[in-house]
PDB file of C-alpha atoms in Angstrom:
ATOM      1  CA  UNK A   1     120.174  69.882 109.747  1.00  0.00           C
ATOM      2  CA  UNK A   2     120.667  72.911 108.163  1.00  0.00           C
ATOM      3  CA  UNK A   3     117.288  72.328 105.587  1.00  0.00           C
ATOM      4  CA  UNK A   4     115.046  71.642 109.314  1.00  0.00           C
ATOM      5  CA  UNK A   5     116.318  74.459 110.486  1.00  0.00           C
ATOM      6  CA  UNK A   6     115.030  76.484 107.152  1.00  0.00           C
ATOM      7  CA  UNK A   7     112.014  74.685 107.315  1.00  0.00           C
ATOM      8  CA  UNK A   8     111.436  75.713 110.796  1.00  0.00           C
ATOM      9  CA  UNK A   9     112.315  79.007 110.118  1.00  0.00           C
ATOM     10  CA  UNK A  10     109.617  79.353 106.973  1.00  0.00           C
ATOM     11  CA  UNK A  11     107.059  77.961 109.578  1.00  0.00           C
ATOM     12  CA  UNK A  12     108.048  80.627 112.605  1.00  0.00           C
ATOM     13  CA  UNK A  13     107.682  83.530 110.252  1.00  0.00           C
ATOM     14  CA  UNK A  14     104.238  82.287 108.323  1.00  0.00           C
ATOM     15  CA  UNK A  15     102.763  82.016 112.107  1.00  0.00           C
ATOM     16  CA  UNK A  16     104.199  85.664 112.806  1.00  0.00           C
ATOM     17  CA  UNK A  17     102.588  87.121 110.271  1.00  0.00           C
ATOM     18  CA  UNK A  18      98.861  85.234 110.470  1.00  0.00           C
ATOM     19  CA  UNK A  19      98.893  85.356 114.619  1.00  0.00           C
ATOM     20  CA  UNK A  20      96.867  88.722 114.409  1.00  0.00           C
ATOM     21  CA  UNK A  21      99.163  96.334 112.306  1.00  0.00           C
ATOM     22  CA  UNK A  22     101.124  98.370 113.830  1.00  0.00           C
ATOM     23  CA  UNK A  23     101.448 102.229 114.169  1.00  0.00           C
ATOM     24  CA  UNK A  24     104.971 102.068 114.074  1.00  0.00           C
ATOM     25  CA  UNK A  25     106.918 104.753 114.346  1.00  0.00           C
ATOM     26  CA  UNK A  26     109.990 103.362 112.726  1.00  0.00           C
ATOM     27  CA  UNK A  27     110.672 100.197 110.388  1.00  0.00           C
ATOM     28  CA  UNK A  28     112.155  97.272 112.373  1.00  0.00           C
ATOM     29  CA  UNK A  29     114.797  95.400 109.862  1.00  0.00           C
ATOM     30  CA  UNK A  30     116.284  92.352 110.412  1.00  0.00           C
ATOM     31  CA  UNK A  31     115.566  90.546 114.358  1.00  0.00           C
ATOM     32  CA  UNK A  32     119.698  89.906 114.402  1.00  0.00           C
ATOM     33  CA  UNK A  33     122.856  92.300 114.644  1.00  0.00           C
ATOM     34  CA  UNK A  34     123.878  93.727 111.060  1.00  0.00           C
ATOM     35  CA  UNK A  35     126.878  95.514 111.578  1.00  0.00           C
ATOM     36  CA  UNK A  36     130.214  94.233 113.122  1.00  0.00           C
ATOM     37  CA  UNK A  37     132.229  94.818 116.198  1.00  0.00           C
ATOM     38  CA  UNK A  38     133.659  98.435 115.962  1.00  0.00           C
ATOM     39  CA  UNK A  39     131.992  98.873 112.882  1.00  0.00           C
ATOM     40  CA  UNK A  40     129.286 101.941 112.257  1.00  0.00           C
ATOM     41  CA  UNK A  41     126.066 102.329 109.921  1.00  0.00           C
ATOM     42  CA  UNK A  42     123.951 105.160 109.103  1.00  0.00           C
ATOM     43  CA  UNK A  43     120.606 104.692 107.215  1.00  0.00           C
ATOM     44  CA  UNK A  44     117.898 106.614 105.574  1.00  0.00           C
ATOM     45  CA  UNK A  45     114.274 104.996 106.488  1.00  0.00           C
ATOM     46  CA  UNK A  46     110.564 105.191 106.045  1.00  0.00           C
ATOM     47  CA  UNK A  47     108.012 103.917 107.690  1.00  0.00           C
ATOM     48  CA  UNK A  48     104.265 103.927 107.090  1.00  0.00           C
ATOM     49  CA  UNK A  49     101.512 102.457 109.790  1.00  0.00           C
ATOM     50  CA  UNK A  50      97.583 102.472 109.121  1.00  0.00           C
ATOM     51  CA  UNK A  51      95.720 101.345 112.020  1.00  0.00           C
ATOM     52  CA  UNK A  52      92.812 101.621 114.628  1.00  0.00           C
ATOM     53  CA  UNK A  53      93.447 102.595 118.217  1.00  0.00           C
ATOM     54  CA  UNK A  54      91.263 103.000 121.551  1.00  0.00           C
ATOM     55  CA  UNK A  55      90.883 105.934 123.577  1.00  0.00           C
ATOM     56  CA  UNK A  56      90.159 106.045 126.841  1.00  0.00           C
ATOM     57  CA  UNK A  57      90.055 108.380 129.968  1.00  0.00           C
ATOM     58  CA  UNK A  58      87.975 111.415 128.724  1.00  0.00           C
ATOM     59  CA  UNK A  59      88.734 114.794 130.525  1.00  0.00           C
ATOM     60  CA  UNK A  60      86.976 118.049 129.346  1.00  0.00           C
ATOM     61  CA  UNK A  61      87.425 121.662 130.871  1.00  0.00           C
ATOM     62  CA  UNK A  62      86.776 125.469 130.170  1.00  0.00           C
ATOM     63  CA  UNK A  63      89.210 127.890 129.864  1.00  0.00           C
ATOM     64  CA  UNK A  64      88.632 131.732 130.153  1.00  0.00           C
ATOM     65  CA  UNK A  65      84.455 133.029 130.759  1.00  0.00           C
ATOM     66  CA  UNK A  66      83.137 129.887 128.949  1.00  0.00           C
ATOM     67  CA  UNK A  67      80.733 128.811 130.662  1.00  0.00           C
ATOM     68  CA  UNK A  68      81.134 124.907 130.043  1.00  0.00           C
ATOM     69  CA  UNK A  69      80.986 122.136 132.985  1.00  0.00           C
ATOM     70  CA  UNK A  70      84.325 120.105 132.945  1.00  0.00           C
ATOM     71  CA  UNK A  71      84.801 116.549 133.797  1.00  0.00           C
ATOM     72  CA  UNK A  72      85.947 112.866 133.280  1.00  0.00           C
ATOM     73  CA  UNK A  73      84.856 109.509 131.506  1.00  0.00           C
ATOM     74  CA  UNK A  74      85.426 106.048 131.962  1.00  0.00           C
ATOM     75  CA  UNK A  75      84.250 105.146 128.444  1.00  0.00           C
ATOM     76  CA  UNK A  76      86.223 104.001 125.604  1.00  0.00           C
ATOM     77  CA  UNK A  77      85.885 104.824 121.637  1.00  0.00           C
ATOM     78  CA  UNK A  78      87.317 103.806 118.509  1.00  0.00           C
ATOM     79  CA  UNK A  79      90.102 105.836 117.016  1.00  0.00           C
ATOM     80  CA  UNK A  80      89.394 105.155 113.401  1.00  0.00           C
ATOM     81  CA  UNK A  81      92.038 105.023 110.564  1.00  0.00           C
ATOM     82  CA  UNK A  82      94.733 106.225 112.352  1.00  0.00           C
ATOM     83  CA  UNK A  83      97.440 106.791 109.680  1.00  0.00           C
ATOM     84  CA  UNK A  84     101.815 107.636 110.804  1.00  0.00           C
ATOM     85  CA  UNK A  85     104.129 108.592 108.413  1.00  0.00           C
ATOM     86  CA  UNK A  86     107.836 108.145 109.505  1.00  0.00           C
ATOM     87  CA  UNK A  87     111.108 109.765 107.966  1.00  0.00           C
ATOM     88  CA  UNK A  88     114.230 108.620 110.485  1.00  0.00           C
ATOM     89  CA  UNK A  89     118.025 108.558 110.338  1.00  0.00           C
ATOM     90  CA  UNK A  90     119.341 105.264 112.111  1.00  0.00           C
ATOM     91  CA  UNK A  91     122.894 105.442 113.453  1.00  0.00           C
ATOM     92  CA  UNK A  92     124.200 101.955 114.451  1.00  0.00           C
ATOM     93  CA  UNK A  93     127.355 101.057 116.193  1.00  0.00           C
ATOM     94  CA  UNK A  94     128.530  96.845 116.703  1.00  0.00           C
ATOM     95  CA  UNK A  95     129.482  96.639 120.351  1.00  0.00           C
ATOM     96  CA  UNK A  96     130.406  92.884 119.473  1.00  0.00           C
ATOM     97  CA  UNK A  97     130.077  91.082 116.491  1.00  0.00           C
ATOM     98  CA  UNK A  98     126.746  89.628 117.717  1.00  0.00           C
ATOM     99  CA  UNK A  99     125.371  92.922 119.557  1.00  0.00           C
ATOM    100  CA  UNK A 100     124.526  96.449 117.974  1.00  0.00           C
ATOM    101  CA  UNK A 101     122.781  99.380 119.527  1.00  0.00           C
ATOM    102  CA  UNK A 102     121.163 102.577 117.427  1.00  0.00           C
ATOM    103  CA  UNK A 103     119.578 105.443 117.076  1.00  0.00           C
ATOM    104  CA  UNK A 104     116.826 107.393 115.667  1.00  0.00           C
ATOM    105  CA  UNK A 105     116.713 110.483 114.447  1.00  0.00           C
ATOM    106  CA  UNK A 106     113.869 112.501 112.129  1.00  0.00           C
ATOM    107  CA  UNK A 107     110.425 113.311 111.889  1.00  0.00           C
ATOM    108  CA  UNK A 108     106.405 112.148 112.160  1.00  0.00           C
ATOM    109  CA  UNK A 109     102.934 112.563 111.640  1.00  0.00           C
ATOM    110  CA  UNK A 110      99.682 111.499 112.590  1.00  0.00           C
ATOM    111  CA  UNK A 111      96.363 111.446 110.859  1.00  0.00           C
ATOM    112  CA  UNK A 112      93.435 110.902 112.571  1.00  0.00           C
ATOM    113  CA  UNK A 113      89.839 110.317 110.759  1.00  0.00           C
ATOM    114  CA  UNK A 114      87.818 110.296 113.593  1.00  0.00           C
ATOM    115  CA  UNK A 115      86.959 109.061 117.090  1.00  0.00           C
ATOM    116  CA  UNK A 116      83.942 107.267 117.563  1.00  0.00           C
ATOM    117  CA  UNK A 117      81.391 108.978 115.579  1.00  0.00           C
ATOM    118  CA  UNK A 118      82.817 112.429 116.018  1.00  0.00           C
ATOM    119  CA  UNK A 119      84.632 113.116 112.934  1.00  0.00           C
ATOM    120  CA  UNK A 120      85.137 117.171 114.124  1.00  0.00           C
ATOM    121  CA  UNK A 121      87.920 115.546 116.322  1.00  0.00           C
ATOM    122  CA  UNK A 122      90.182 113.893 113.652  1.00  0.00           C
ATOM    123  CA  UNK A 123      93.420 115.367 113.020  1.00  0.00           C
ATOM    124  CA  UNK A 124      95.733 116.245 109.980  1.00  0.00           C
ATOM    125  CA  UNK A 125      98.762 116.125 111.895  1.00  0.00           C
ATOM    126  CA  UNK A 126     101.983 118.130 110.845  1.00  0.00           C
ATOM    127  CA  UNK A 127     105.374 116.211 110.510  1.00  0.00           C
ATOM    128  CA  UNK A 128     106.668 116.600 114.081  1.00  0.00           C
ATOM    129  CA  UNK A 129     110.270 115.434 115.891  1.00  0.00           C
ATOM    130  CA  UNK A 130     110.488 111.780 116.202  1.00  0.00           C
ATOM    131  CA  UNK A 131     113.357 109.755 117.630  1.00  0.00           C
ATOM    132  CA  UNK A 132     114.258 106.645 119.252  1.00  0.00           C
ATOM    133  CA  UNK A 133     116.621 104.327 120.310  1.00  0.00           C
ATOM    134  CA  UNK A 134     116.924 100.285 120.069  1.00  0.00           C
ATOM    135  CA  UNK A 135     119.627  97.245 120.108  1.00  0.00           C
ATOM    136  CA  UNK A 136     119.653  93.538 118.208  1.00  0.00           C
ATOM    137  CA  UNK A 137     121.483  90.577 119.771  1.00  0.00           C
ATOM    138  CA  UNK A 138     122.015  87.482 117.718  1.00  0.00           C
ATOM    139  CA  UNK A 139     121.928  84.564 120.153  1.00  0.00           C
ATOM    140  CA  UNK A 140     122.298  81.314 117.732  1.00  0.00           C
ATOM    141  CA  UNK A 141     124.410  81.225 113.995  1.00  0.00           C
ATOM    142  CA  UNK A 142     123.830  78.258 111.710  1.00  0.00           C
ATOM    143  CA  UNK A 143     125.752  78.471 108.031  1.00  0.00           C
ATOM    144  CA  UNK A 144     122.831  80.580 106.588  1.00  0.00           C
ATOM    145  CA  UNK A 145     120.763  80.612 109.184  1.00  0.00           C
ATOM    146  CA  UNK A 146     120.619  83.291 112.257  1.00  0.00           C
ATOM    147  CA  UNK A 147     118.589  83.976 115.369  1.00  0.00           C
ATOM    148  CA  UNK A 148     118.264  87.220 116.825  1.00  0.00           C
ATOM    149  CA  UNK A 149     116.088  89.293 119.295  1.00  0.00           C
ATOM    150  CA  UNK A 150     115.373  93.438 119.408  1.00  0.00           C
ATOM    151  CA  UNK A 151     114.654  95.539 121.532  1.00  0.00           C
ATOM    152  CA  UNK A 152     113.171  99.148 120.055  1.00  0.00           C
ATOM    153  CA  UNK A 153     111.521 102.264 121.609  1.00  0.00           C
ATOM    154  CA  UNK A 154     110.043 105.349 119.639  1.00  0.00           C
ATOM    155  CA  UNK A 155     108.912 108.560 120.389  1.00  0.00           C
ATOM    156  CA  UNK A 156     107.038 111.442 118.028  1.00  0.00           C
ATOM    157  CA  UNK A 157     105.013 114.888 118.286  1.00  0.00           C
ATOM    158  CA  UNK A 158     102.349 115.588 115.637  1.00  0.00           C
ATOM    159  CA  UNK A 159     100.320 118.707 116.120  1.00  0.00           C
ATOM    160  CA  UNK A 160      97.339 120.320 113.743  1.00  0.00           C
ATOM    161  CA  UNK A 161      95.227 123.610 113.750  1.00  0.00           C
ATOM    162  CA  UNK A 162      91.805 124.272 111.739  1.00  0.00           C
ATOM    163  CA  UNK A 163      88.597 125.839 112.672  1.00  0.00           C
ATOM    164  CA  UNK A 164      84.750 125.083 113.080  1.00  0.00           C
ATOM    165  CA  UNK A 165      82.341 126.733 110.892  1.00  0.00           C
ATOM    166  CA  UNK A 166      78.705 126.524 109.882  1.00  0.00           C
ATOM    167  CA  UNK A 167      78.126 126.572 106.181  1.00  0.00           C
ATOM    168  CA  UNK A 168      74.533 126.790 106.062  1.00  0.00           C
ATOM    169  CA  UNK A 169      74.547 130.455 108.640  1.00  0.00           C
ATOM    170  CA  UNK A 170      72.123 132.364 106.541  1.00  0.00           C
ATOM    171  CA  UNK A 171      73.242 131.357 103.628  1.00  0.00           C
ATOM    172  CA  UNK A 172      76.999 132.409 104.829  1.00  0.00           C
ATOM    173  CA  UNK A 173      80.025 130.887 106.490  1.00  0.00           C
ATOM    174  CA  UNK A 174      80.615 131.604 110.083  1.00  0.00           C
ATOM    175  CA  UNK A 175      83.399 130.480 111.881  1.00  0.00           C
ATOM    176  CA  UNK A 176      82.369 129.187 114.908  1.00  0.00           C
ATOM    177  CA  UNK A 177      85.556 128.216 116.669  1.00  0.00           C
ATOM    178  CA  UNK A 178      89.530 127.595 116.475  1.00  0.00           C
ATOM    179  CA  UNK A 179      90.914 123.765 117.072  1.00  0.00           C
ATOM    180  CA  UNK A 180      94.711 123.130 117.967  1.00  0.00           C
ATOM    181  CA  UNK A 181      95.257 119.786 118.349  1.00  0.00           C
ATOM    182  CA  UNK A 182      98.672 118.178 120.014  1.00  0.00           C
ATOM    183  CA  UNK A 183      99.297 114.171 119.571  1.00  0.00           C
ATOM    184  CA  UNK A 184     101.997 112.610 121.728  1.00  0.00           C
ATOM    185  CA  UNK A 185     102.924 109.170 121.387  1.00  0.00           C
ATOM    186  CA  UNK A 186     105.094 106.186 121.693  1.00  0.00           C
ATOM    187  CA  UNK A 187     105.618 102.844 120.815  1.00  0.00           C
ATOM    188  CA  UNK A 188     108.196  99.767 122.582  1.00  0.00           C
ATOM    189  CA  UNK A 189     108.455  96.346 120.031  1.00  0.00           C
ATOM    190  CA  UNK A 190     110.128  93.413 121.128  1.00  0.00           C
ATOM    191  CA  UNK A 191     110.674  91.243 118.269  1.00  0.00           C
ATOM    192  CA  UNK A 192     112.479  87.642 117.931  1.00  0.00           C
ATOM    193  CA  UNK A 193     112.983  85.676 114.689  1.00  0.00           C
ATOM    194  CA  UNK A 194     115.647  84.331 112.131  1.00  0.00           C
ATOM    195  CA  UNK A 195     117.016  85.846 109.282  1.00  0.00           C
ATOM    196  CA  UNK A 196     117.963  83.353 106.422  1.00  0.00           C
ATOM    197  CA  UNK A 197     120.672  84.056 103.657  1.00  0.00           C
ATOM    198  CA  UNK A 198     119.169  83.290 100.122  1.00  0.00           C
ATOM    199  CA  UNK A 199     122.554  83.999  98.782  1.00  0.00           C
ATOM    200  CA  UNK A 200     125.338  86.700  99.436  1.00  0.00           C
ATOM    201  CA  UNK A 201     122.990  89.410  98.600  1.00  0.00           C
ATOM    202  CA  UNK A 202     119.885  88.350  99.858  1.00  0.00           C
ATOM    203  CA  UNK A 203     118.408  87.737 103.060  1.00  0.00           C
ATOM    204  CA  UNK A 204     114.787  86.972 104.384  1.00  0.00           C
ATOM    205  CA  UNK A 205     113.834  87.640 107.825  1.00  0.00           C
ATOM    206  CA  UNK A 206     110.807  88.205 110.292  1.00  0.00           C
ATOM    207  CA  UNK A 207     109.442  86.771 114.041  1.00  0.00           C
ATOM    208  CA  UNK A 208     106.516  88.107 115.940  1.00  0.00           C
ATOM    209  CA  UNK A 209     106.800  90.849 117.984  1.00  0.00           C
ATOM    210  CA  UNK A 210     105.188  92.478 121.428  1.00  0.00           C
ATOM    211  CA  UNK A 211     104.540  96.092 120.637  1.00  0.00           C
ATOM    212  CA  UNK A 212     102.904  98.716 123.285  1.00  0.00           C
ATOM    213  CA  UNK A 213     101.798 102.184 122.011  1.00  0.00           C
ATOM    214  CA  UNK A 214     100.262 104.512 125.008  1.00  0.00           C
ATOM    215  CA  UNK A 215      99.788 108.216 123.852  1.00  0.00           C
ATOM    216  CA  UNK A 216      97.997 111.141 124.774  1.00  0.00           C
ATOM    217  CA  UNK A 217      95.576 113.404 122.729  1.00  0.00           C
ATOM    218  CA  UNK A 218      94.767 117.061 123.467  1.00  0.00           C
ATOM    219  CA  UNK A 219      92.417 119.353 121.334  1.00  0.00           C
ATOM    220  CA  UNK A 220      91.720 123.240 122.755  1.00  0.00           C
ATOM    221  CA  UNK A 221      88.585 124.731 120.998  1.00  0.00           C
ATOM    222  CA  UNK A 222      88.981 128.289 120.752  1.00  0.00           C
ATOM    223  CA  UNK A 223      86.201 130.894 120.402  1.00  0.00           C
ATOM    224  CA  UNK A 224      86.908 133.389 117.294  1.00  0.00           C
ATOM    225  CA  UNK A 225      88.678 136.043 119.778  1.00  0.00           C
ATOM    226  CA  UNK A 226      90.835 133.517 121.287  1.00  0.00           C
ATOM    227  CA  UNK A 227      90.315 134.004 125.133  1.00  0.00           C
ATOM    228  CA  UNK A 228      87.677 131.550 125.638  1.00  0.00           C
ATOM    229  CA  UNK A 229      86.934 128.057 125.328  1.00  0.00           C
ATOM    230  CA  UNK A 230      87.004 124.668 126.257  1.00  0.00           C
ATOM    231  CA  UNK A 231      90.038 121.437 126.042  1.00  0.00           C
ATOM    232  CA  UNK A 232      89.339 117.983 125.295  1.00  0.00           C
ATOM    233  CA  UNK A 233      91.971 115.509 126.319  1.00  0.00           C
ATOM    234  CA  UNK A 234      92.258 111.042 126.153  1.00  0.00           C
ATOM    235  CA  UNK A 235      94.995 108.463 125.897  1.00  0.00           C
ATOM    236  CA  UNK A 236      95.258 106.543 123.052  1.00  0.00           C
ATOM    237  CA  UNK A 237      96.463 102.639 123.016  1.00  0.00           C
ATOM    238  CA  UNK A 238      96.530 100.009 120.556  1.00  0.00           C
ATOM    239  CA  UNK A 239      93.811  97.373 120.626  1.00  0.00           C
ATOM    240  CA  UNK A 240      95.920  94.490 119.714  1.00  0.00           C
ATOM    241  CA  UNK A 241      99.770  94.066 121.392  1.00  0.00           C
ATOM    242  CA  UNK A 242     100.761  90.778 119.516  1.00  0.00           C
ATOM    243  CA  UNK A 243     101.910  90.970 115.420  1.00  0.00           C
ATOM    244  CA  UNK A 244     104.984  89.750 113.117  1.00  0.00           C
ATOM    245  CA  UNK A 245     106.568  90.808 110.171  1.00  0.00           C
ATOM    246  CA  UNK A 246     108.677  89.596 107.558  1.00  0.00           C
ATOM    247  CA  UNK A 247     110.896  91.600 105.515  1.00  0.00           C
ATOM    248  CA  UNK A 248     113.779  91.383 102.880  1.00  0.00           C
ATOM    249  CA  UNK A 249     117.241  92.446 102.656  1.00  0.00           C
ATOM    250  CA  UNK A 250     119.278  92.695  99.678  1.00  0.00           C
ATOM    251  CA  UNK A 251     122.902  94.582  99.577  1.00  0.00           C
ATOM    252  CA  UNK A 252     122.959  96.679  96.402  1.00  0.00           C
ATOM    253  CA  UNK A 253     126.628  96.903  97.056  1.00  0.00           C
ATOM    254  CA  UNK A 254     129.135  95.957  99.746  1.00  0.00           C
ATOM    255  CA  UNK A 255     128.150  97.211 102.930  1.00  0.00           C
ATOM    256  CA  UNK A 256     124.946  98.871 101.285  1.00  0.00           C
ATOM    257  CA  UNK A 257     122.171  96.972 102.574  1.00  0.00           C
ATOM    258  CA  UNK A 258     118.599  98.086 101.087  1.00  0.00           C
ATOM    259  CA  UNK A 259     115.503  96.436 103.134  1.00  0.00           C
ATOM    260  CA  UNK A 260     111.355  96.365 102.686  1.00  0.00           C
ATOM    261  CA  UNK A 261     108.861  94.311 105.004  1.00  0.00           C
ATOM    262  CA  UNK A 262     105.378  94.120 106.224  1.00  0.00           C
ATOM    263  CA  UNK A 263     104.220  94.487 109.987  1.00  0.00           C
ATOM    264  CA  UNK A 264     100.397  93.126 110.753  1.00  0.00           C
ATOM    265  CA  UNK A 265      98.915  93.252 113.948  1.00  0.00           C
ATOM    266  CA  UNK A 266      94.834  92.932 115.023  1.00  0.00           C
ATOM    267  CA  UNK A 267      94.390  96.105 114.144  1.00  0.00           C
ATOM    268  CA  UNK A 268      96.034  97.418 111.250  1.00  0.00           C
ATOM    269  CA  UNK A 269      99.163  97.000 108.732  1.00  0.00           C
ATOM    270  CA  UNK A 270     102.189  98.805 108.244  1.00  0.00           C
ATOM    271  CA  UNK A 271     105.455  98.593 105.937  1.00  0.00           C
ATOM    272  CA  UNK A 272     109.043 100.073 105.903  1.00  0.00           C
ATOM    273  CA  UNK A 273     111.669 100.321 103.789  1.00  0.00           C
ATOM    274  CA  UNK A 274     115.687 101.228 104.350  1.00  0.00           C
ATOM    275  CA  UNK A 275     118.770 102.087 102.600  1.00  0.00           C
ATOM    276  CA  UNK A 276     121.884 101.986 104.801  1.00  0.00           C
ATOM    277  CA  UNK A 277     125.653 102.293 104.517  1.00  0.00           C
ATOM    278  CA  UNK A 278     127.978 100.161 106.727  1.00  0.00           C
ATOM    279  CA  UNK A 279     131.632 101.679 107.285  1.00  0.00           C
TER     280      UNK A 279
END
C-alpha cells in the first residue's frame, strides 16, 4: 500500500510540474504542516521569479501646463521579462499538530525590461516592503507519506527613478525628462500535494498550485523643472494561473530544516530556498 501510494505520489508531482512560472513573491515549502502543536519556527528565505505578465487598462493624463490629451485603452501588451527578487522572514506557529499558520516579513523588487515594444517603460525596481501571511493543513498521514493543502497571500512595493535624454542633441546630452515609477503587486497560491520522507532527514514534496497575481503600474514623466508632465498607469496580471512545484527538504540538524524547489507556470520559472529553526 504504502509503495502505490509513493508511486502515486511520483506521478502527482511529475504532472504538477509539466501541466504549464511564477512571480512569486515568497517560496512555498512543503504543501503539509511542519511544525507541531504549540510549537514555533522562524526562517530566513529567498525567493527568485522570472516571468512574463499582461497589462491591461491603459490610463494616461497631464499634470501641471502640459499640454497632453489624457485618456483610456482597452488594449493589452506584453510585460516582458519581468524579474522579483524576494528576501522574507517566516514566523510559524502549530495551532494543531496537523495545522500551522505564518507570517511574512521582509523586502522586494521588481525588474521590468519592457512592455510591448516600449522599452523607455521598463523598470529597475528598488527593494521595497514585502509581507504576507499563509497556513498548511495536512489532511491524510501514511508511514512516510503525507498530504497537505496551503493557502498563501503576498504583498510587495518596488519603486524606481531615472530620466529621458537624447544622446545625439547636437552632438550633446539633453535630458529630456524625469521618470518615477511605483509597482504594486500581489500574489494568492493555493497549492495541494504530498510530501514523502526519503529518510529522517530528507523529504521530497510538490502538487500544483492556483496562483493569481493582479498589480498596478504607475510611471509620472517629469519635465526637467519638475512642475509639468504627464502619468502613465495599467494593471498587470499573469498570463497563466495554473503551475506546480517540487522541492526538497533536508534537516541539517534537529529542528533545522533547510529547503530548495522549483515553481513553473505558462509563463515563466521561479525557485526558493529556506533555512528555518523549529523551537
Amino acid at each position: 500500500m504504502e509503495k502505490k501510494l509513493f508511486r502515486s505520489a511520483v506521478v502527482f508531482l511529475f504532472a504538477a510540474v509539466t501541466c504549464s512560472s511564477a512571480l512569486a513573491i515568497a517560496p512555498l515549502g512543503p504543501p503539509t504542516a511542519g511544525i507541531e502543536q504549540g510549537q514555533k519556527r522562524i526562517a530566513f528565505e529567498y525567493g527568485y521569479g522570472k516571468v512574463d505578465l499582461e497589462a491591461s487598462g491603459f490610463k494616461t493624463s497631464a499634470f501641471g501646463s502640459a499640454h497632453i490629451s489624457g485618456g483610456s485603452g482597452s488594449g493589452t501588451a506584453t510585460v516582458s521579462d519581468v524579474e522579483s527578487n524576494a528576501f522574507l522572514a517566516n514566523i510559524g506557529y502549530g495551532a494543531t499538530d496537523n495545522w500551522e499558520a505564518y507570517a511574512l516579513l521582509g523586502m522586494a523588487n521588481v525588474q521590468i525590461d519592457k512592455v510591448g515594444n516600449a522599452k523607455e517603460l521598463g523598470a529597475d525596481g528598488d527593494y521595497g516592503f514585502g509581507y504576507g501571511f499563509g497556513t498548511k493543513y495536512t489532511f491524510r498521514k501514511e508511514e512516510s507519506l503525507s498530504w497537505g493543502a496551503m493557502f498563501q497571500m503576498a504583498w510587495s512595493n518596488s519603486d524606481d527613478s531615472g530620466t529621458l535624454t537624447d544622446d545625439d542633441f547636437f552632438g550633446a546630452e539633453v535630458e529630456l525628462a524625469k521618470t518615477d515609477v511605483e509597482i504594486d503587486y500581489y500574489e494568492i497560491i493555493i497549492a495541494v500535494g504530498p510530501t514523502y520522507e526519503m529518510n529522517e532527514q530528507l523529504r521530497i514534496y510538490g502538487g500544483p498550485f492556483f496562483c493569481m497575481l493582479d498589480g498596478e503600474y504607475d510611471m509620472k514623466i517629469s519635465a526637467p523643472d519638475g512642475e509639468s508632465g504627464m502619468k502613465i498607469s495599467f494593471d498587470l496580471e499573469e498570463d497563466s494561473q495554473f503551475g506546480g512545484y517540487v522541492g526538497a527538504e533536508y534537516d541539517l540538524a534537529e529542528n533545522a530544516p533547510l529547503f530548495a524547489e522549483l515553481q513553473f507556470t505558462g509563463g515563466g520559472w521561479g525557485l526558493g530556498v529556506g533555512i528555518g529553526w523549529k523551537f
